[in-house]
XYZ file of C-alpha atoms in Angstrom:
427
model
C 123.802 143.888 108.227
C 123.394 140.044 107.262
C 121.946 138.903 104.044
C 120.288 135.395 103.783
C 121.629 132.689 101.204
C 118.242 132.639 99.510
C 118.320 136.372 98.905
C 121.832 136.072 97.340
C 120.236 133.382 95.078
C 117.224 135.299 94.082
C 119.186 138.677 93.745
C 119.932 138.113 89.962
C 116.302 137.541 89.205
C 115.291 140.630 91.087
C 117.702 142.842 89.208
C 116.779 141.369 85.977
C 113.197 142.110 86.746
C 114.213 145.857 87.668
C 115.923 146.109 84.285
C 112.990 144.850 82.373
C 110.515 146.964 84.237
C 112.572 150.190 83.119
C 111.665 149.360 79.534
C 108.678 150.128 77.536
C 105.329 148.218 77.220
C 107.194 145.572 74.932
C 108.883 144.326 77.988
C 105.768 143.526 79.992
C 105.490 140.132 78.870
C 108.945 139.282 79.935
C 108.175 140.825 83.232
C 105.130 138.424 83.558
C 107.307 135.670 82.741
C 109.994 136.270 85.260
C 107.323 136.997 88.038
C 105.940 133.551 87.276
C 109.358 132.012 87.390
C 110.017 133.671 90.923
C 106.475 132.619 92.327
C 107.577 128.972 91.393
C 110.634 128.884 93.207
C 110.718 126.653 96.269
C 113.178 127.780 98.794
C 113.501 124.470 100.380
C 114.269 123.059 96.795
C 116.903 125.857 96.567
C 118.866 124.659 99.484
C 119.444 121.418 97.832
C 122.440 122.946 96.114
C 124.574 121.705 99.203
C 123.273 118.117 98.707
C 125.954 115.484 98.073
C 125.763 113.587 94.717
C 123.140 110.973 94.319
C 125.954 108.443 93.619
C 125.375 105.311 95.443
C 127.105 101.812 95.591
C 125.433 98.900 93.397
C 126.325 96.103 95.964
C 125.550 95.297 99.654
C 129.379 95.363 100.097
C 129.605 98.710 98.792
C 127.090 99.764 101.353
C 128.986 98.001 104.004
C 126.351 95.703 104.792
C 125.423 92.129 104.727
C 122.950 89.598 105.916
C 124.157 87.551 108.866
C 123.258 83.875 109.526
C 119.966 84.861 111.118
C 119.061 86.771 107.862
C 119.381 89.965 109.578
C 120.841 93.157 107.679
C 123.793 94.414 109.623
C 126.699 96.801 109.036
C 130.147 94.621 108.230
C 132.177 96.635 110.431
C 130.012 97.753 113.451
C 127.237 95.202 113.268
C 124.530 97.608 113.796
C 121.212 97.550 111.981
C 120.633 99.719 108.942
C 120.618 103.393 109.669
C 118.153 105.448 107.543
C 119.325 109.054 108.523
C 122.925 108.453 107.511
C 123.293 112.354 106.895
C 121.499 114.650 109.251
C 119.079 117.122 107.655
C 119.183 115.606 104.187
C 116.032 113.589 104.122
C 115.859 113.505 100.273
C 119.449 112.300 99.989
C 118.696 109.392 102.975
C 115.429 108.538 101.051
C 117.323 107.926 97.681
C 120.137 106.142 99.384
C 117.440 103.816 100.944
C 115.863 103.282 97.567
C 119.377 102.437 96.094
C 119.802 99.694 98.812
C 116.215 98.675 98.343
C 117.116 97.859 94.688
C 119.999 95.827 95.631
C 117.977 93.886 97.970
C 115.377 93.190 95.437
C 118.224 91.638 93.290
C 119.503 89.643 96.117
C 116.194 88.036 96.944
C 115.943 87.177 93.315
C 119.056 85.247 93.526
C 117.867 83.446 96.605
C 114.773 82.361 94.665
C 116.884 80.752 92.114
C 119.884 79.516 94.472
C 118.111 78.580 97.791
C 114.619 77.713 96.597
C 115.641 76.141 93.151
C 112.969 78.235 91.340
C 113.308 78.932 87.465
C 113.086 82.550 86.291
C 110.568 82.415 83.461
C 110.377 85.489 81.173
C 106.930 87.019 80.165
C 105.435 87.593 77.728
C 106.278 84.123 76.617
C 106.173 85.170 72.957
C 108.173 88.492 73.526
C 110.453 89.673 70.881
C 114.019 90.414 71.604
C 113.422 94.100 71.570
C 110.363 94.419 73.560
C 110.018 95.120 77.382
C 109.975 91.966 79.314
C 109.056 90.841 82.959
C 109.409 87.507 84.658
C 107.989 85.069 87.200
C 109.383 82.244 89.277
C 108.340 78.666 89.291
C 109.370 75.479 90.805
C 110.443 72.589 88.385
C 107.218 70.782 88.920
C 104.938 73.858 88.923
C 103.186 72.850 85.870
C 103.536 68.891 86.124
C 102.666 68.348 89.904
C 99.323 66.357 89.726
C 98.233 67.131 93.377
C 98.952 70.637 94.649
C 100.025 73.855 93.430
C 101.027 77.111 95.635
C 100.502 80.521 94.024
C 101.957 83.607 95.891
C 100.964 87.311 95.237
C 102.647 90.234 96.997
C 101.046 93.624 97.460
C 101.618 96.968 95.952
C 104.683 99.395 96.032
C 108.307 98.591 95.662
C 108.098 95.027 96.439
C 108.815 92.505 93.685
C 108.711 88.781 93.292
C 109.689 86.826 96.476
C 109.063 89.731 98.827
C 106.194 90.702 101.336
C 107.899 93.965 102.476
C 111.041 95.584 101.855
C 110.854 97.582 105.217
C 110.754 94.157 106.998
C 113.643 92.803 105.036
C 116.052 95.784 106.064
C 114.686 96.450 109.408
C 113.732 92.709 110.614
C 115.082 89.824 108.753
C 114.563 87.896 105.489
C 112.254 85.494 107.214
C 109.769 88.082 108.046
C 109.883 90.217 104.922
C 110.183 87.415 101.988
C 108.227 84.728 100.885
C 111.335 82.362 100.949
C 110.005 80.450 104.133
C 106.672 79.714 102.654
C 108.188 78.823 99.374
C 110.469 76.211 101.030
C 107.811 74.948 103.116
C 105.374 74.393 100.210
C 108.066 72.451 98.425
C 109.050 70.254 101.355
C 105.151 69.371 101.695
C 104.981 68.471 97.962
C 103.556 71.581 96.418
C 104.437 73.004 93.035
C 105.100 76.800 93.417
C 104.480 79.747 91.281
C 105.749 83.344 92.482
C 104.108 86.083 90.566
C 105.696 89.500 90.102
C 102.805 91.941 89.576
C 104.395 95.307 90.285
C 106.989 94.572 87.440
C 104.914 96.371 84.937
C 107.181 98.629 82.762
C 110.806 99.288 82.135
C 112.124 102.852 82.330
C 114.433 104.217 79.753
C 115.886 107.749 79.500
C 113.731 110.138 77.727
C 115.110 111.251 74.462
C 115.924 114.872 73.978
C 114.147 116.710 71.409
C 116.410 119.283 69.680
C 115.056 122.930 69.751
C 115.413 124.527 66.288
C 116.362 127.997 66.292
C 113.832 130.527 65.222
C 116.183 132.413 62.977
C 116.731 129.407 60.956
C 113.280 129.778 59.209
C 112.534 133.446 59.561
C 112.278 136.208 57.047
C 112.733 138.841 59.744
C 115.671 141.394 59.341
C 118.956 140.496 60.730
C 118.917 143.080 63.430
C 115.594 141.858 64.646
C 116.754 138.310 64.535
C 119.910 139.017 66.508
C 117.903 140.928 69.219
C 115.418 138.100 69.511
C 118.358 135.538 69.882
C 119.824 137.545 72.608
C 116.694 137.786 74.538
C 116.400 133.904 74.012
C 119.828 133.274 75.270
C 119.215 135.346 78.403
C 115.987 133.703 79.190
C 117.765 130.230 78.688
C 120.590 131.595 81.090
C 118.051 132.499 83.794
C 115.991 129.021 83.492
C 119.194 127.184 83.712
C 120.152 129.273 86.857
C 116.708 128.405 88.397
C 117.119 124.763 87.146
C 120.433 124.450 88.825
C 119.178 125.037 92.249
C 115.549 123.420 91.624
C 117.143 120.057 90.460
C 120.910 120.169 91.678
C 121.656 116.588 90.630
C 120.315 116.813 87.314
C 118.631 113.453 87.539
C 117.797 111.958 83.971
C 114.172 112.379 82.834
C 112.739 108.912 82.365
C 109.899 107.380 80.285
C 107.968 104.263 81.024
C 107.597 101.547 78.399
C 104.762 99.127 79.524
C 105.144 95.251 79.133
C 102.453 93.823 76.718
C 99.462 92.259 78.809
C 101.163 92.862 82.045
C 100.879 96.658 82.357
C 99.171 96.385 85.832
C 98.993 93.818 88.712
C 95.419 92.731 87.502
C 96.497 92.213 83.932
C 99.723 90.233 85.247
C 97.469 87.896 87.579
C 95.085 87.047 84.549
C 98.138 86.556 82.018
C 100.114 84.060 84.527
C 96.566 82.359 85.067
C 96.155 82.050 81.313
C 99.641 80.908 80.303
C 100.661 78.898 83.469
C 98.137 78.189 86.368
C 95.249 77.308 83.913
C 97.935 74.788 82.035
C 99.061 73.249 85.125
C 98.463 69.574 86.095
C 97.483 70.217 89.730
C 94.045 68.962 91.003
C 94.155 71.545 93.826
C 95.425 75.058 93.564
C 95.937 77.423 96.620
C 96.608 81.154 96.639
C 98.271 83.277 99.330
C 97.886 87.115 98.388
C 98.634 90.052 100.392
C 97.215 93.447 100.253
C 96.859 94.561 96.611
C 97.451 90.987 95.715
C 93.871 90.139 96.959
C 92.469 92.823 94.847
C 94.262 91.241 91.453
C 92.952 87.778 92.693
C 89.335 89.054 92.903
C 89.746 90.725 89.488
C 91.129 87.311 88.207
C 88.019 85.668 89.604
C 85.754 88.111 87.746
C 87.505 87.491 84.484
C 87.960 83.803 84.851
C 85.146 82.791 87.223
C 84.454 79.316 85.819
C 88.142 78.393 85.501
C 89.096 79.662 88.897
C 86.354 77.681 90.605
C 87.290 74.524 88.879
C 90.892 74.615 89.998
C 91.308 76.783 93.072
C 90.606 75.024 96.557
C 91.309 77.775 98.845
C 92.540 81.371 99.142
C 94.505 82.961 102.236
C 94.303 86.760 102.242
C 96.377 89.089 104.375
C 94.897 92.680 104.811
C 93.414 92.386 101.342
C 92.142 95.648 99.756
C 89.866 94.123 97.416
C 86.267 95.577 97.222
C 83.603 93.413 95.842
C 81.368 96.274 95.251
C 83.768 98.343 93.450
C 85.088 95.517 91.505
C 81.499 94.650 90.588
C 82.042 90.928 91.733
C 78.822 89.124 91.080
C 76.778 87.186 93.645
C 78.275 83.761 92.496
C 81.741 85.014 93.206
C 80.824 86.496 96.616
C 79.182 83.162 97.619
C 82.437 81.318 96.467
C 84.585 83.485 98.471
C 82.550 83.134 101.538
C 83.148 79.215 101.322
C 86.791 79.218 100.162
C 88.582 82.444 101.214
C 89.606 84.093 104.568
C 91.134 87.547 105.246
C 93.362 88.165 108.023
C 93.013 91.935 108.755
C 94.717 94.470 111.103
C 92.609 94.815 114.257
C 92.679 95.498 117.823
C 90.633 92.441 118.631
C 92.483 89.419 119.808
C 94.016 87.002 117.080
C 91.554 85.154 114.919
C 88.777 86.736 116.352
C 85.886 87.434 113.864
C 85.762 90.909 112.503
C 82.775 92.277 111.161
C 82.835 93.667 107.470
C 80.387 95.691 105.491
C 81.283 93.800 102.431
C 79.336 90.409 101.878
C 82.372 88.316 100.727
C 85.013 86.128 102.664
C 85.208 85.956 106.510
C 87.436 88.711 107.946
C 89.361 87.496 111.261
C 91.660 89.576 113.208
C 95.483 89.629 112.820
C 95.767 90.466 116.554
C 98.595 92.561 117.863
C 100.876 90.908 115.452
C 102.126 93.195 112.586
C 100.091 92.200 109.661
C 102.866 91.051 107.326
C 104.127 88.660 110.126
C 100.708 87.178 110.266
C 100.964 85.976 106.752
C 102.916 82.991 108.337
C 99.761 82.039 110.187
C 97.692 82.069 107.060
C 100.243 79.790 105.421
C 100.446 77.539 108.325
C 96.754 76.775 108.221
C 96.656 76.664 104.637
C 99.390 73.961 104.732
C 98.144 71.977 107.684
C 94.329 72.274 107.667
C 93.231 72.897 104.200
C 92.930 69.463 102.945
C 91.411 68.190 106.160
C 88.288 70.263 106.658
C 86.745 73.143 104.858
C 88.569 76.688 105.429
C 85.546 78.086 107.408
C 85.540 75.372 109.850
C 89.192 75.853 110.872
C 89.063 79.130 112.670
C 87.350 78.026 115.731
C 90.066 75.247 116.294
C 92.850 77.780 115.705
C 91.423 80.381 117.881
C 90.945 77.819 120.760
C 94.514 76.347 120.265
C 95.994 80.021 120.393
C 93.866 81.169 123.466
C 94.983 77.954 125.248
C 98.602 78.638 124.549
C 98.921 75.380 122.621
C 100.372 77.570 119.579
C 101.968 80.951 119.334
C 103.218 83.081 116.437
C 106.384 81.130 116.315
C 104.721 77.824 116.275
C 106.142 75.409 113.475
C 104.475 73.452 111.048
C 105.746 70.347 112.741
C 104.454 71.597 116.053
C 101.151 72.383 114.620
C 100.453 69.127 112.862
C 99.769 67.061 116.305
C 97.029 69.626 117.111
C 95.546 69.093 113.586
C 95.381 65.163 113.956
C 94.145 65.509 117.654
C 91.277 67.288 116.404
C 90.538 65.731 113.000
């Protein structure tokens, strides 16, 4: 007769229950507690006991990966792309490994922003004390002094941080597809100051302090024999709980707590803070925004809170798959009218690229991102923003862009230099 592993694991609990049930009525409470414990045991969680330690390298070299000359992440020895299922049948471990690599890539992109793009890392809040939680943004040297043009980039929600559009694209495609670096360099080459927001860096994590448990016998007036019996039961209960915890959480991951960053505790707060302390203080006559996904929602919230200031400085906004909602966010009529004239949202759609997409919301025009993956289409939005925005109103650009695309004059890989002649032929 064979006995399953899970049965062997649960056997001590069953035996304990049987022993308790042989006692009197006073033992009912213990029986109920053990039954509750048994009901909460997840057999899948129990099988984690064979999971390798969650101990991963803290460098790309440690993972044996590097970015090649094309910006693609490749294995140093085999030249193969990143493999998620490094260990079969261990999805949780593979996911933790992926997340550990992602954190390294985030730091790598930060380094590229400073070294390759020559951006400055600016700590916020600007008046933070030495001990309080802090975040940061990135700016070009002339971000606040450029008298003409300023470009502001806002990424979406999730694990991405400043300088990234999508971690998945960085790992599985290349740096140009998944980061903001090509757009930052292009903007700076064309005379823009640049500010890169960091809206997901809202808190720091620290280990949760352990609260010492005071023994009940320390302050009890009960007879020594009764206290001894209670302590024995308490120790046995703790032993059973530790047994359960060993299999529920085999890696003994630390319990963490979040300390939020002052005035930057959410993407919306962050956008308003950066506007008040940096963008609004800039000398630029024209400010341009590129916002992806939740970044669009953060921009709309900024408009709601700083409507007059935004209208006076912002020339145009290129959105990609923005998740903003003017009804839920309670954007007023004047904001919706301004968005119709100054914003465009490229959205995921089965329609051909740049085809107008119907929307139930009375805000900015929505056009199809076509068959291209939405994050890759960000490049289209930026190309239009750079090459067309200062020549004609945004809403008038779409028909020309659509004609050029349908005629084969431009493609998804069209560079700004190749696009510029088209602009001057039309305008």
